[in-house]
Short mmCIF file of C-alpha atoms in Angstrom, two decimals:
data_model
loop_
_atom_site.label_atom_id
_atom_site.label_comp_id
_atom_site.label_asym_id
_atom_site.label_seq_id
_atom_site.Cartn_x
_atom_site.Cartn_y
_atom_site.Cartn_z
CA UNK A 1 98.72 116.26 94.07
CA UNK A 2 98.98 118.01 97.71
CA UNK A 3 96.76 116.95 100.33
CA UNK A 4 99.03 118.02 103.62
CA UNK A 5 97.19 117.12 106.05
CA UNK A 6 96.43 113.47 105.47
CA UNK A 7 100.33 113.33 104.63
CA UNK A 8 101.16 114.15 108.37
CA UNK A 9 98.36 111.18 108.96
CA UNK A 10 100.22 108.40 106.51
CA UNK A 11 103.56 109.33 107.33
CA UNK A 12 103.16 108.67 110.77
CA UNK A 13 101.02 105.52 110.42
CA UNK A 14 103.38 104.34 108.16
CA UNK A 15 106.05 104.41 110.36
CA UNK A 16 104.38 103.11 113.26
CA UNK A 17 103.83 100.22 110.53
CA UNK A 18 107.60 99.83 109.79
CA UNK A 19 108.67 99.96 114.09
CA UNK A 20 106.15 97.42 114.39
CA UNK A 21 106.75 94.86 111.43
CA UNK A 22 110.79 95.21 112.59
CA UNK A 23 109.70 94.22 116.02
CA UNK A 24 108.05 91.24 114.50
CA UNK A 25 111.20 90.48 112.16
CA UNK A 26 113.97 90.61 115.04
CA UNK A 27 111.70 88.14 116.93
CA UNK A 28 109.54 88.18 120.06
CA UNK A 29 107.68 85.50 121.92
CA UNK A 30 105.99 82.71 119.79
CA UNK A 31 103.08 80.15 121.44
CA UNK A 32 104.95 77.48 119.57
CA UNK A 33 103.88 74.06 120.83
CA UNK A 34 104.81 70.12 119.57
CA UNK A 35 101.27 69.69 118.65
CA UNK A 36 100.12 68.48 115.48
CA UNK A 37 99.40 71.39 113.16
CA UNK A 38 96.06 70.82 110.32
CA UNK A 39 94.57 73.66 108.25
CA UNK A 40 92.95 73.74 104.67
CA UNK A 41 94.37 75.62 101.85
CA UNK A 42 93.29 75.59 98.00
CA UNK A 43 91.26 72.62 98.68
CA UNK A 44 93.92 70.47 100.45
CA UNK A 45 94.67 69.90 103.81
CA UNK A 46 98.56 70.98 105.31
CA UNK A 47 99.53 69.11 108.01
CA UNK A 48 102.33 69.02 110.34
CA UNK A 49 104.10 67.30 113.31
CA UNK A 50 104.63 70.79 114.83
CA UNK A 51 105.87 74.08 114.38
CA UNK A 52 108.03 74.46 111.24
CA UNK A 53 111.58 74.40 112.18
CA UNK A 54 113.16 74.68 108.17
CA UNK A 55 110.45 76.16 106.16
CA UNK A 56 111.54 77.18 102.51
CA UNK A 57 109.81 79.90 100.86
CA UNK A 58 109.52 79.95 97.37
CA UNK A 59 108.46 83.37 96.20
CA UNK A 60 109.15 87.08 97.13
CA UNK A 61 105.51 87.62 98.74
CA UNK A 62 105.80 84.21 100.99
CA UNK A 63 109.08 84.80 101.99
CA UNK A 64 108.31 88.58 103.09
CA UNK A 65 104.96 86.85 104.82
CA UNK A 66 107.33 84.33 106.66
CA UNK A 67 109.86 87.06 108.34
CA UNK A 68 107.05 89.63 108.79
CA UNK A 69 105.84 87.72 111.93
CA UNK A 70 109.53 86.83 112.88
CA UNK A 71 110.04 83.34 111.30
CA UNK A 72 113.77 84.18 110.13
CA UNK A 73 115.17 81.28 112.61
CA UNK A 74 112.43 78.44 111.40
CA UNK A 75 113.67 78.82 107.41
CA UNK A 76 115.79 76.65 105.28
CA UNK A 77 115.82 79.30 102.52
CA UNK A 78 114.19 81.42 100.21
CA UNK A 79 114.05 81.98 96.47
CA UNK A 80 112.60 84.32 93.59
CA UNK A 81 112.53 87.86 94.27
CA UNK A 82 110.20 90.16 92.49
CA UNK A 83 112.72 93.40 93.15
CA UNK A 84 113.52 94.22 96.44
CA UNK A 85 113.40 92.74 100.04
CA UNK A 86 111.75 95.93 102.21
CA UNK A 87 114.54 97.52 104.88
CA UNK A 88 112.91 96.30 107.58
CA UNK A 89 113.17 92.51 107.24
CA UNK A 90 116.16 93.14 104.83
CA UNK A 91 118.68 91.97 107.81
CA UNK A 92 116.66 89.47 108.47
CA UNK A 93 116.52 88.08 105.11
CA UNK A 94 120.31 88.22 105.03
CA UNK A 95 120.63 85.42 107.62
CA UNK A 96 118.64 83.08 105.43
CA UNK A 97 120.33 81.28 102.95
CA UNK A 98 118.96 82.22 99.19
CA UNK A 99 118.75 79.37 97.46
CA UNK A 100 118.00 81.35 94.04
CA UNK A 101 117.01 85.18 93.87
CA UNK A 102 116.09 85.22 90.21
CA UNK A 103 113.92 81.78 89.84
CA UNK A 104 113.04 79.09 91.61
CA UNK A 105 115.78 76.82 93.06
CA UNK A 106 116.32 72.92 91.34
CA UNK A 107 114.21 70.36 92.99
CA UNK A 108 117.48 69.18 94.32
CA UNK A 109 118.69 72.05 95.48
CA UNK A 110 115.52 72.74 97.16
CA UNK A 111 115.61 69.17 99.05
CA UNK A 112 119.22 69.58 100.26
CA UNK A 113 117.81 72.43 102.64
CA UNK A 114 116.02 69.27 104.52
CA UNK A 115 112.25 71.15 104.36
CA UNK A 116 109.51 70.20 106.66
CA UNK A 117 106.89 73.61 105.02
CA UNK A 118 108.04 74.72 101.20
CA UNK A 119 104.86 78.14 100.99
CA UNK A 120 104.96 79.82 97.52
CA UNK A 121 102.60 82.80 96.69
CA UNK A 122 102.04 81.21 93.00
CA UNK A 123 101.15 77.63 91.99
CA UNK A 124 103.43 77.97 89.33
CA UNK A 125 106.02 76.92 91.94
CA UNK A 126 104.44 73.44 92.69
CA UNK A 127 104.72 72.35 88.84
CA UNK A 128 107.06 69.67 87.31
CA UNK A 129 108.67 72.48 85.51
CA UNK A 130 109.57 73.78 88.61
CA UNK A 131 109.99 72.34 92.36
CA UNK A 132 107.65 69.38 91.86
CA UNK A 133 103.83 68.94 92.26
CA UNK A 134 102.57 69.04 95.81
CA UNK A 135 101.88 65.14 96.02
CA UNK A 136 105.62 64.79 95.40
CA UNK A 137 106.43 66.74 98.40
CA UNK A 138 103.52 65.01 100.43
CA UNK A 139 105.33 61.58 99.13
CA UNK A 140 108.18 62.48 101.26
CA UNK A 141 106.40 63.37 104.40
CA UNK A 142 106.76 67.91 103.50
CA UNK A 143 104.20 69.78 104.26
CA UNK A 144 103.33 72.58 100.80
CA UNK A 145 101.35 75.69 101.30
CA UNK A 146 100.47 78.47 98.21
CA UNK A 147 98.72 81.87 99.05
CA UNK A 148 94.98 81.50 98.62
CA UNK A 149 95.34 84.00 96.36
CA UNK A 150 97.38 81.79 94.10
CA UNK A 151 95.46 78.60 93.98
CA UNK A 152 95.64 76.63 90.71
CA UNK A 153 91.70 76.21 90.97
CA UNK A 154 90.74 79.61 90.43
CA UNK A 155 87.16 78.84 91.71
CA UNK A 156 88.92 78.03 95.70
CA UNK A 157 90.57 81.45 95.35
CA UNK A 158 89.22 84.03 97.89
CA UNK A 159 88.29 87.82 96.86
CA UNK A 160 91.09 89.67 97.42
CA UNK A 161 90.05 91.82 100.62
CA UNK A 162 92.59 93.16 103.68
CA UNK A 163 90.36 89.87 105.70
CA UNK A 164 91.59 87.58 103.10
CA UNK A 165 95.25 88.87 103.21
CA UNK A 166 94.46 89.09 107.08
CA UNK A 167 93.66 84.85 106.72
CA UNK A 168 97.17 84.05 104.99
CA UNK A 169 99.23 86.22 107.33
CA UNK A 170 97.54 83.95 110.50
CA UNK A 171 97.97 80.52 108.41
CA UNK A 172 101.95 81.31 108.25
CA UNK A 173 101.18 82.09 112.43
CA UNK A 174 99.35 78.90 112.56
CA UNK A 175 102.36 76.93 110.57
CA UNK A 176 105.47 78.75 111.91
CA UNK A 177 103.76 78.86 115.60
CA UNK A 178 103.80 82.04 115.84
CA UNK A 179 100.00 83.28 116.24
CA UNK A 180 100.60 86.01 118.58
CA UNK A 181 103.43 87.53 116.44
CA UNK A 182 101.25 87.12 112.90
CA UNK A 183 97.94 89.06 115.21
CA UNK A 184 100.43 92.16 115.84
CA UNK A 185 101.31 92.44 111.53
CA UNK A 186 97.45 91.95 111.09
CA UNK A 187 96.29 94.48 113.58
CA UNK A 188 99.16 97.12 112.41
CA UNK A 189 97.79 96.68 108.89
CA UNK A 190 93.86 97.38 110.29
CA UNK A 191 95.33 100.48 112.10
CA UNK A 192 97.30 102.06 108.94
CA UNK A 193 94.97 101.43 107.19
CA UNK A 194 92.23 103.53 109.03
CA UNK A 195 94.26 106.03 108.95
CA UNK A 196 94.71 105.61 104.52
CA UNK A 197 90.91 105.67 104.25
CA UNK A 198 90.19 108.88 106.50
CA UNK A 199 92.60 110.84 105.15
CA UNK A 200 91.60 109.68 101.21
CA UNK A 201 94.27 111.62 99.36
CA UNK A 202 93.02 110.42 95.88
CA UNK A 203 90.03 111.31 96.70
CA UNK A 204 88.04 112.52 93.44
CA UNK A 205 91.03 111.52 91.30
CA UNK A 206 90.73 108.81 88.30
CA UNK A 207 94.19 106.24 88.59
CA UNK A 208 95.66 104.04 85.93
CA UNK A 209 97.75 101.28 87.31
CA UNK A 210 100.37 100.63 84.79
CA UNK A 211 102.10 97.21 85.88
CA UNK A 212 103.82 96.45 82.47
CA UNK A 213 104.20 95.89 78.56
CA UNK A 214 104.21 98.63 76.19
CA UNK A 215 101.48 97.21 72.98
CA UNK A 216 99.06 96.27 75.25
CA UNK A 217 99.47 97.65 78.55
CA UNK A 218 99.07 95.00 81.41
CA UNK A 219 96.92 97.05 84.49
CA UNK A 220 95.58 96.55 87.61
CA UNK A 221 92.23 95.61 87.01
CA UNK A 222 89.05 95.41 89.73
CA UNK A 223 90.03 93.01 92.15
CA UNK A 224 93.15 92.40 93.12
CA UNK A 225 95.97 94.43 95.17
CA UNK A 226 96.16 97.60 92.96
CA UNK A 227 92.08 97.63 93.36
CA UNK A 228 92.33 97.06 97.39
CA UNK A 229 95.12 100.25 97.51
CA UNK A 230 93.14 102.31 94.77
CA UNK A 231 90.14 101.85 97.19
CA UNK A 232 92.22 102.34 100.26
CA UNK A 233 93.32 106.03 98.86
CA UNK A 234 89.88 106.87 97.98
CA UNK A 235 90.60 106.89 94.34
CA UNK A 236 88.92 105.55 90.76
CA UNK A 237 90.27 103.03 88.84
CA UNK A 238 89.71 103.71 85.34
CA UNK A 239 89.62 100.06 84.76
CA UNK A 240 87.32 99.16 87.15
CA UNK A 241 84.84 97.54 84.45
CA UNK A 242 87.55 94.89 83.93
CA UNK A 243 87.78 91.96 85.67
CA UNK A 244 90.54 89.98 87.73
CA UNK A 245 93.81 91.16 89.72
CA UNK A 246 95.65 92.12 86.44
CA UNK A 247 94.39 91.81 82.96
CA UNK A 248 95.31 93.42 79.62
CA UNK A 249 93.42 96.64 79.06
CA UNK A 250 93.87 98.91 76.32
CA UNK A 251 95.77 102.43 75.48
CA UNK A 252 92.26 103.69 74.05
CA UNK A 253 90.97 103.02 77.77
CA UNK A 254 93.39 105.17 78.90
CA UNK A 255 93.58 108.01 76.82
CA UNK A 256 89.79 108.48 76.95
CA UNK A 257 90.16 108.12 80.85
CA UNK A 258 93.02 110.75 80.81
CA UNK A 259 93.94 110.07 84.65
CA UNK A 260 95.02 112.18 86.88
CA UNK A 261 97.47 110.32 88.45
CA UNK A 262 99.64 107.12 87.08
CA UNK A 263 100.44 103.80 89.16
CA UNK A 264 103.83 102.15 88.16
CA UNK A 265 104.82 99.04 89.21
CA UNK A 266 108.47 99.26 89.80
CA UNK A 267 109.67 95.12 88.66
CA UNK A 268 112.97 93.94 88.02
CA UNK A 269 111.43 92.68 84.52
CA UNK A 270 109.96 96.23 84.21
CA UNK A 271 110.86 98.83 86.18
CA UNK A 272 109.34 102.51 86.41
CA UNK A 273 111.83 104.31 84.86
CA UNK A 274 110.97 102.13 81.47
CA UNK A 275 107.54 103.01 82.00
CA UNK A 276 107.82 106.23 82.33
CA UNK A 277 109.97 106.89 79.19
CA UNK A 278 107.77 105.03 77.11
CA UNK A 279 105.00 107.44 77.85
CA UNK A 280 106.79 109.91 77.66
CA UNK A 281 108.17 109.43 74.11
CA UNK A 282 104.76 107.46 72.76
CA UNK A 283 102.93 110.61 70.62
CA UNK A 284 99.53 110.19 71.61
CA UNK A 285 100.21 108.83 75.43
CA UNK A 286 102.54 111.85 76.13
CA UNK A 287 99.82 113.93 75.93
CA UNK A 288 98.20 112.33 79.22
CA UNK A 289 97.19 114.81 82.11
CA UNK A 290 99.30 112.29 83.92
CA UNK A 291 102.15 112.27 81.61
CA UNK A 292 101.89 116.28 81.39
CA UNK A 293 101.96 116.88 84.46
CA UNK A 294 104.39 114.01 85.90
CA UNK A 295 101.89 112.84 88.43
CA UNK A 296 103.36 109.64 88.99
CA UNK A 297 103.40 107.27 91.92
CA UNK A 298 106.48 104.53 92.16
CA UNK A 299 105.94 101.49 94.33
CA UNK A 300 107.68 98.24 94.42
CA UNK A 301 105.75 95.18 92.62
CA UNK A 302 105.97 93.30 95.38
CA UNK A 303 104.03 95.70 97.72
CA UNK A 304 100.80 94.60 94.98
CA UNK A 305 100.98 91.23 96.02
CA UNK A 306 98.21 90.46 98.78
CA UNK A 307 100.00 90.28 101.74
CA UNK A 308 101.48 92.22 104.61
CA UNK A 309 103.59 94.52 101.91
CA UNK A 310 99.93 95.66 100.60
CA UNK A 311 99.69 97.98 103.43
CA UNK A 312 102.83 99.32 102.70
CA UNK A 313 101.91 99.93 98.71
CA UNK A 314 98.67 101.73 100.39
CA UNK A 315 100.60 103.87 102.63
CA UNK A 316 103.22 104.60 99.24
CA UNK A 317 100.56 105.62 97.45
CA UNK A 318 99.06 107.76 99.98
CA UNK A 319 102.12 109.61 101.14
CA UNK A 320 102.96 110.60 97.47
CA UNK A 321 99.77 111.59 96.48
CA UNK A 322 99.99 113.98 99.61
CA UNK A 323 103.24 115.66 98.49
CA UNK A 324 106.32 112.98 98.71
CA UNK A 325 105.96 113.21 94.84
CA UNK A 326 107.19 110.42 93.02
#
Protein backbone atom coordinates (compact mmCIF):
# COMPACT_ATOMS: atom_id res chain seq x y z
CA UNK A 1 0.00 0.00 0.00
CA UNK A 2 3.19 2.37 -0.72
CA UNK A 3 2.98 4.85 -3.32
CA UNK A 4 5.82 7.53 -1.94
CA UNK A 5 5.75 9.82 -4.13
CA UNK A 6 2.15 10.93 -4.34
CA UNK A 7 2.43 10.80 -0.36
CA UNK A 8 4.96 13.78 -0.44
CA UNK A 9 2.08 15.31 -2.95
CA UNK A 10 -1.07 14.74 -0.32
CA UNK A 11 0.77 15.48 2.65
CA UNK A 12 1.64 18.73 1.59
CA UNK A 13 -1.70 19.62 -0.05
CA UNK A 14 -3.26 18.53 2.86
CA UNK A 15 -1.70 20.78 4.97
CA UNK A 16 -1.89 23.69 2.88
CA UNK A 17 -5.73 22.60 3.26
CA UNK A 18 -5.65 22.65 7.11
CA UNK A 19 -3.42 26.49 7.22
CA UNK A 20 -6.01 27.60 4.99
CA UNK A 21 -9.44 26.31 6.50
CA UNK A 22 -7.82 27.71 10.13
CA UNK A 23 -7.37 31.02 8.45
CA UNK A 24 -10.98 30.87 7.51
CA UNK A 25 -12.06 29.63 11.15
CA UNK A 26 -10.12 32.45 13.21
CA UNK A 27 -11.90 34.95 10.88
CA UNK A 28 -10.91 37.36 8.12
CA UNK A 29 -12.79 39.99 6.21
CA UNK A 30 -16.51 39.22 5.34
CA UNK A 31 -18.60 41.47 2.45
CA UNK A 32 -21.39 41.36 4.97
CA UNK A 33 -24.04 43.92 4.04
CA UNK A 34 -27.85 44.81 5.66
CA UNK A 35 -29.35 43.73 2.47
CA UNK A 36 -32.03 41.38 2.17
CA UNK A 37 -30.66 37.89 1.64
CA UNK A 38 -33.08 35.22 -0.94
CA UNK A 39 -31.80 31.88 -2.26
CA UNK A 40 -33.63 28.51 -3.08
CA UNK A 41 -32.97 25.35 -1.31
CA UNK A 42 -34.91 21.87 -1.54
CA UNK A 43 -37.60 23.58 -3.31
CA UNK A 44 -38.17 26.50 -0.87
CA UNK A 45 -37.03 29.80 -0.80
CA UNK A 46 -34.66 31.13 2.54
CA UNK A 47 -34.90 34.49 3.12
CA UNK A 48 -33.40 36.95 5.35
CA UNK A 49 -33.23 40.59 6.62
CA UNK A 50 -29.40 40.34 6.41
CA UNK A 51 -26.47 38.57 7.35
CA UNK A 52 -27.11 35.95 10.07
CA UNK A 53 -26.04 37.28 13.33
CA UNK A 54 -27.25 33.86 15.68
CA UNK A 55 -27.38 31.05 13.32
CA UNK A 56 -27.90 27.54 15.03
CA UNK A 57 -26.59 24.59 13.40
CA UNK A 58 -28.15 21.47 13.86
CA UNK A 59 -25.89 18.70 12.70
CA UNK A 60 -22.10 17.86 12.75
CA UNK A 61 -21.63 18.50 8.81
CA UNK A 62 -23.57 22.11 9.00
CA UNK A 63 -21.95 23.15 11.90
CA UNK A 64 -18.31 22.22 10.50
CA UNK A 65 -19.72 24.09 7.07
CA UNK A 66 -20.64 27.20 9.26
CA UNK A 67 -17.01 27.73 11.05
CA UNK A 68 -15.13 26.52 7.94
CA UNK A 69 -15.64 29.99 6.31
CA UNK A 70 -15.27 31.75 9.78
CA UNK A 71 -18.91 32.09 11.01
CA UNK A 72 -17.96 31.18 14.78
CA UNK A 73 -19.12 34.90 15.94
CA UNK A 74 -22.68 34.81 13.86
CA UNK A 75 -23.87 31.33 15.87
CA UNK A 76 -26.28 30.78 18.63
CA UNK A 77 -25.19 27.13 18.95
CA UNK A 78 -24.68 23.90 17.62
CA UNK A 79 -25.88 20.36 18.22
CA UNK A 80 -25.39 16.55 17.16
CA UNK A 81 -22.01 15.46 16.55
CA UNK A 82 -21.25 12.50 14.41
CA UNK A 83 -17.62 11.89 16.35
CA UNK A 84 -15.29 14.48 16.34
CA UNK A 85 -15.01 18.30 15.61
CA UNK A 86 -11.59 18.46 13.19
CA UNK A 87 -8.46 20.41 15.15
CA UNK A 88 -8.66 23.12 13.13
CA UNK A 89 -12.07 24.65 13.88
CA UNK A 90 -11.99 22.67 17.23
CA UNK A 91 -11.20 26.15 19.17
CA UNK A 92 -13.49 27.63 17.35
CA UNK A 93 -16.23 25.34 18.09
CA UNK A 94 -15.39 25.73 21.76
CA UNK A 95 -16.62 29.35 21.84
CA UNK A 96 -20.03 28.27 20.63
CA UNK A 97 -22.37 27.19 23.01
CA UNK A 98 -23.48 23.29 22.38
CA UNK A 99 -26.78 23.09 22.86
CA UNK A 100 -26.71 19.08 22.64
CA UNK A 101 -23.64 16.98 21.28
CA UNK A 102 -25.41 13.66 21.17
CA UNK A 103 -29.00 14.66 19.53
CA UNK A 104 -30.75 17.35 18.60
CA UNK A 105 -31.55 20.06 21.21
CA UNK A 106 -35.62 20.48 22.54
CA UNK A 107 -37.54 22.83 20.43
CA UNK A 108 -37.33 25.00 23.45
CA UNK A 109 -34.08 24.81 24.05
CA UNK A 110 -33.36 25.52 20.54
CA UNK A 111 -35.63 28.86 20.62
CA UNK A 112 -34.01 30.22 23.82
CA UNK A 113 -30.75 30.76 21.63
CA UNK A 114 -33.04 33.63 19.84
CA UNK A 115 -32.21 32.09 16.01
CA UNK A 116 -32.57 34.17 12.96
CA UNK A 117 -30.83 30.78 10.39
CA UNK A 118 -31.32 27.08 12.20
CA UNK A 119 -29.06 24.85 8.76
CA UNK A 120 -29.10 21.05 9.41
CA UNK A 121 -27.34 18.60 6.97
CA UNK A 122 -30.47 16.05 7.39
CA UNK A 123 -34.23 16.74 7.14
CA UNK A 124 -34.65 14.58 9.88
CA UNK A 125 -33.90 17.70 11.96
CA UNK A 126 -36.92 19.78 10.66
CA UNK A 127 -39.52 16.97 11.87
CA UNK A 128 -42.08 17.23 14.77
CA UNK A 129 -40.10 14.56 16.40
CA UNK A 130 -37.41 16.76 16.46
CA UNK A 131 -36.93 20.77 16.24
CA UNK A 132 -40.20 21.41 14.41
CA UNK A 133 -41.17 21.45 10.66
CA UNK A 134 -39.76 24.32 8.67
CA UNK A 135 -43.22 26.24 8.40
CA UNK A 136 -43.06 26.38 12.20
CA UNK A 137 -39.86 28.19 12.13
CA UNK A 138 -41.05 30.37 9.06
CA UNK A 139 -44.27 31.11 11.48
CA UNK A 140 -41.97 32.93 13.69
CA UNK A 141 -40.15 35.00 11.19
CA UNK A 142 -36.51 32.13 11.23
CA UNK A 143 -35.05 31.55 8.37
CA UNK A 144 -34.31 27.10 7.95
CA UNK A 145 -31.76 25.80 5.57
CA UNK A 146 -30.87 21.67 5.06
CA UNK A 147 -27.87 20.56 2.81
CA UNK A 148 -29.13 19.85 -0.69
CA UNK A 149 -27.87 16.74 -0.14
CA UNK A 150 -30.40 16.10 2.57
CA UNK A 151 -33.62 17.24 1.09
CA UNK A 152 -36.76 15.35 2.19
CA UNK A 153 -37.79 15.23 -1.65
CA UNK A 154 -35.25 13.03 -2.85
CA UNK A 155 -36.07 14.01 -6.51
CA UNK A 156 -34.66 18.11 -5.56
CA UNK A 157 -31.50 16.42 -4.27
CA UNK A 158 -28.38 17.24 -6.41
CA UNK A 159 -25.71 14.42 -7.52
CA UNK A 160 -23.29 14.42 -5.13
CA UNK A 161 -20.20 16.05 -7.06
CA UNK A 162 -17.17 18.43 -5.41
CA UNK A 163 -19.59 21.43 -7.63
CA UNK A 164 -22.50 20.42 -5.62
CA UNK A 165 -20.60 20.41 -2.24
CA UNK A 166 -18.85 23.57 -3.86
CA UNK A 167 -22.87 25.14 -4.08
CA UNK A 168 -23.64 24.50 -0.21
CA UNK A 169 -20.30 25.79 1.04
CA UNK A 170 -21.22 29.39 -1.02
CA UNK A 171 -25.06 29.24 0.23
CA UNK A 172 -23.65 29.28 4.04
CA UNK A 173 -21.27 32.44 2.31
CA UNK A 174 -24.36 33.82 0.86
CA UNK A 175 -26.37 33.42 4.44
CA UNK A 176 -23.57 34.16 6.96
CA UNK A 177 -22.18 37.08 4.50
CA UNK A 178 -19.28 35.80 4.14
CA UNK A 179 -18.77 35.04 0.22
CA UNK A 180 -15.23 35.88 0.00
CA UNK A 181 -14.29 33.68 3.02
CA UNK A 182 -16.64 30.49 1.71
CA UNK A 183 -14.59 31.13 -2.21
CA UNK A 184 -11.11 30.56 -0.28
CA UNK A 185 -12.59 26.79 1.46
CA UNK A 186 -13.99 26.12 -2.13
CA UNK A 187 -10.89 26.93 -4.07
CA UNK A 188 -8.53 25.06 -1.33
CA UNK A 189 -10.75 22.02 -1.86
CA UNK A 190 -10.30 22.37 -6.06
CA UNK A 191 -6.49 22.69 -5.36
CA UNK A 192 -6.12 19.45 -2.96
CA UNK A 193 -7.91 17.91 -4.77
CA UNK A 194 -5.80 18.14 -8.05
CA UNK A 195 -3.25 17.17 -6.36
CA UNK A 196 -5.49 13.57 -4.92
CA UNK A 197 -6.31 12.79 -8.57
CA UNK A 198 -2.65 13.14 -10.10
CA UNK A 199 -1.05 11.37 -7.70
CA UNK A 200 -4.01 8.34 -7.69
CA UNK A 201 -2.60 6.19 -4.92
CA UNK A 202 -5.44 3.55 -5.26
CA UNK A 203 -4.89 3.44 -8.44
CA UNK A 204 -5.68 -0.25 -9.81
CA UNK A 205 -6.90 -1.24 -6.34
CA UNK A 206 -10.66 -2.61 -5.68
CA UNK A 207 -12.08 -0.67 -2.11
CA UNK A 208 -14.89 -1.75 0.14
CA UNK A 209 -16.28 1.04 2.19
CA UNK A 210 -17.45 -0.49 5.34
CA UNK A 211 -19.61 2.31 7.16
CA UNK A 212 -21.45 -0.06 9.65
CA UNK A 213 -23.59 -3.15 10.91
CA UNK A 214 -22.24 -6.51 11.12
CA UNK A 215 -25.44 -9.01 9.31
CA UNK A 216 -25.74 -6.92 6.59
CA UNK A 217 -22.99 -4.64 6.12
CA UNK A 218 -24.12 -0.95 5.43
CA UNK A 219 -21.40 0.47 2.45
CA UNK A 220 -20.72 3.24 0.55
CA UNK A 221 -22.47 2.70 -2.47
CA UNK A 222 -22.08 4.74 -6.11
CA UNK A 223 -22.91 8.10 -5.42
CA UNK A 224 -22.40 9.67 -2.53
CA UNK A 225 -19.15 10.87 -0.45
CA UNK A 226 -17.32 7.48 -0.15
CA UNK A 227 -17.92 7.26 -4.20
CA UNK A 228 -16.59 11.08 -4.75
CA UNK A 229 -13.20 10.06 -2.43
CA UNK A 230 -13.00 6.43 -4.00
CA UNK A 231 -12.93 8.34 -7.37
CA UNK A 232 -10.73 11.07 -6.06
CA UNK A 233 -7.90 8.25 -5.11
CA UNK A 234 -8.24 6.63 -8.36
CA UNK A 235 -9.69 3.54 -6.89
CA UNK A 236 -12.78 0.83 -7.61
CA UNK A 237 -15.57 0.53 -5.60
CA UNK A 238 -16.63 -2.92 -5.47
CA UNK A 239 -20.09 -1.72 -5.03
CA UNK A 240 -20.28 0.47 -7.67
CA UNK A 241 -23.39 -1.45 -9.31
CA UNK A 242 -25.39 -0.28 -6.28
CA UNK A 243 -27.15 2.65 -6.09
CA UNK A 244 -27.42 5.76 -3.63
CA UNK A 245 -24.85 7.38 -1.02
CA UNK A 246 -25.10 4.32 1.36
CA UNK A 247 -27.16 1.27 0.92
CA UNK A 248 -27.04 -2.28 2.34
CA UNK A 249 -24.85 -4.54 0.26
CA UNK A 250 -23.99 -7.94 1.03
CA UNK A 251 -20.91 -10.07 2.65
CA UNK A 252 -21.14 -12.39 -0.59
CA UNK A 253 -20.33 -9.02 -2.56
CA UNK A 254 -17.47 -8.71 -0.70
CA UNK A 255 -15.88 -11.84 -0.38
CA UNK A 256 -16.16 -12.47 -4.14
CA UNK A 257 -14.67 -8.85 -4.58
CA UNK A 258 -11.82 -9.74 -2.09
CA UNK A 259 -10.54 -5.94 -1.94
CA UNK A 260 -7.49 -4.84 -1.60
CA UNK A 261 -7.93 -2.27 0.66
CA UNK A 262 -10.91 -1.66 3.41
CA UNK A 263 -12.73 1.83 4.12
CA UNK A 264 -13.94 2.21 7.81
CA UNK A 265 -16.00 4.72 8.89
CA UNK A 266 -14.82 5.63 12.28
CA UNK A 267 -18.71 6.76 14.16
CA UNK A 268 -19.37 7.20 17.63
CA UNK A 269 -22.33 4.55 17.02
CA UNK A 270 -19.65 2.40 15.26
CA UNK A 271 -16.33 3.01 15.42
CA UNK A 272 -13.31 1.27 13.49
CA UNK A 273 -11.93 -0.59 16.03
CA UNK A 274 -15.50 -2.64 16.16
CA UNK A 275 -15.18 -3.06 12.63
CA UNK A 276 -12.16 -4.25 12.46
CA UNK A 277 -12.55 -7.01 15.15
CA UNK A 278 -15.53 -8.24 13.66
CA UNK A 279 -13.65 -9.11 10.54
CA UNK A 280 -11.22 -10.20 12.04
CA UNK A 281 -12.93 -12.87 14.20
CA UNK A 282 -15.93 -13.58 11.39
CA UNK A 283 -14.49 -17.19 9.72
CA UNK A 284 -15.09 -16.59 6.25
CA UNK A 285 -14.45 -12.53 6.25
CA UNK A 286 -11.04 -13.03 8.03
CA UNK A 287 -9.85 -14.55 5.20
CA UNK A 288 -10.11 -11.15 3.10
CA UNK A 289 -6.87 -9.95 1.22
CA UNK A 290 -7.85 -6.90 3.17
CA UNK A 291 -8.32 -8.50 6.43
CA UNK A 292 -4.96 -10.63 5.77
CA UNK A 293 -3.07 -8.22 5.12
CA UNK A 294 -4.46 -5.29 7.50
CA UNK A 295 -4.86 -2.87 4.66
CA UNK A 296 -7.12 -0.67 6.33
CA UNK A 297 -7.88 3.01 6.01
CA UNK A 298 -9.56 4.93 9.25
CA UNK A 299 -11.37 8.18 8.61
CA UNK A 300 -13.83 10.03 10.64
CA UNK A 301 -17.68 9.65 9.50
CA UNK A 302 -18.05 12.96 9.34
CA UNK A 303 -15.31 13.60 6.68
CA UNK A 304 -18.13 11.29 4.26
CA UNK A 305 -20.57 13.81 4.59
CA UNK A 306 -20.58 16.21 1.40
CA UNK A 307 -19.07 19.11 2.52
CA UNK A 308 -15.81 20.90 3.13
CA UNK A 309 -14.58 17.74 5.50
CA UNK A 310 -14.89 15.57 2.09
CA UNK A 311 -11.65 16.91 1.00
CA UNK A 312 -10.19 16.07 4.05
CA UNK A 313 -11.59 12.17 3.94
CA UNK A 314 -9.92 12.35 0.23
CA UNK A 315 -6.68 13.55 1.39
CA UNK A 316 -7.02 10.61 4.57
CA UNK A 317 -7.45 8.21 2.26
CA UNK A 318 -4.75 9.20 0.02
CA UNK A 319 -2.01 9.76 2.54
CA UNK A 320 -2.61 6.21 4.02
CA UNK A 321 -2.81 4.44 1.02
CA UNK A 322 0.71 6.08 0.30
CA UNK A 323 2.33 4.74 3.51
CA UNK A 324 0.70 6.62 6.75
CA UNK A 325 -0.89 3.09 7.20
CA UNK A 326 -3.89 3.00 9.10
Amino acid sequence: MRTPVSHRVIASAAASLAAALTLSACGGSSNSEAATISLENCGRTVTLSGPAERGVTLNQGATETALSIGAKGQMAGTAYLDDTIAPQWQAAYAEVPALDEKDFPSREALLETKPDLVTASYSSAFDDKAVGSHESFDDLGIATYVSPFGCKDKSKRPAVAWDSIATEITDYGIMFGREDEADAVVAQMRETLTGIEAAAPAKGKSIFWYDSNTTTPYVGANAGGPQLIIDAVGGTNVFAGTDGSWADGSWETVLAANPDVIVLADASWDTAEEKKNYLRGDPALKDLKAVREDAFVVLPFSTTTPGPRTIEGASLVAGQLGGDGA
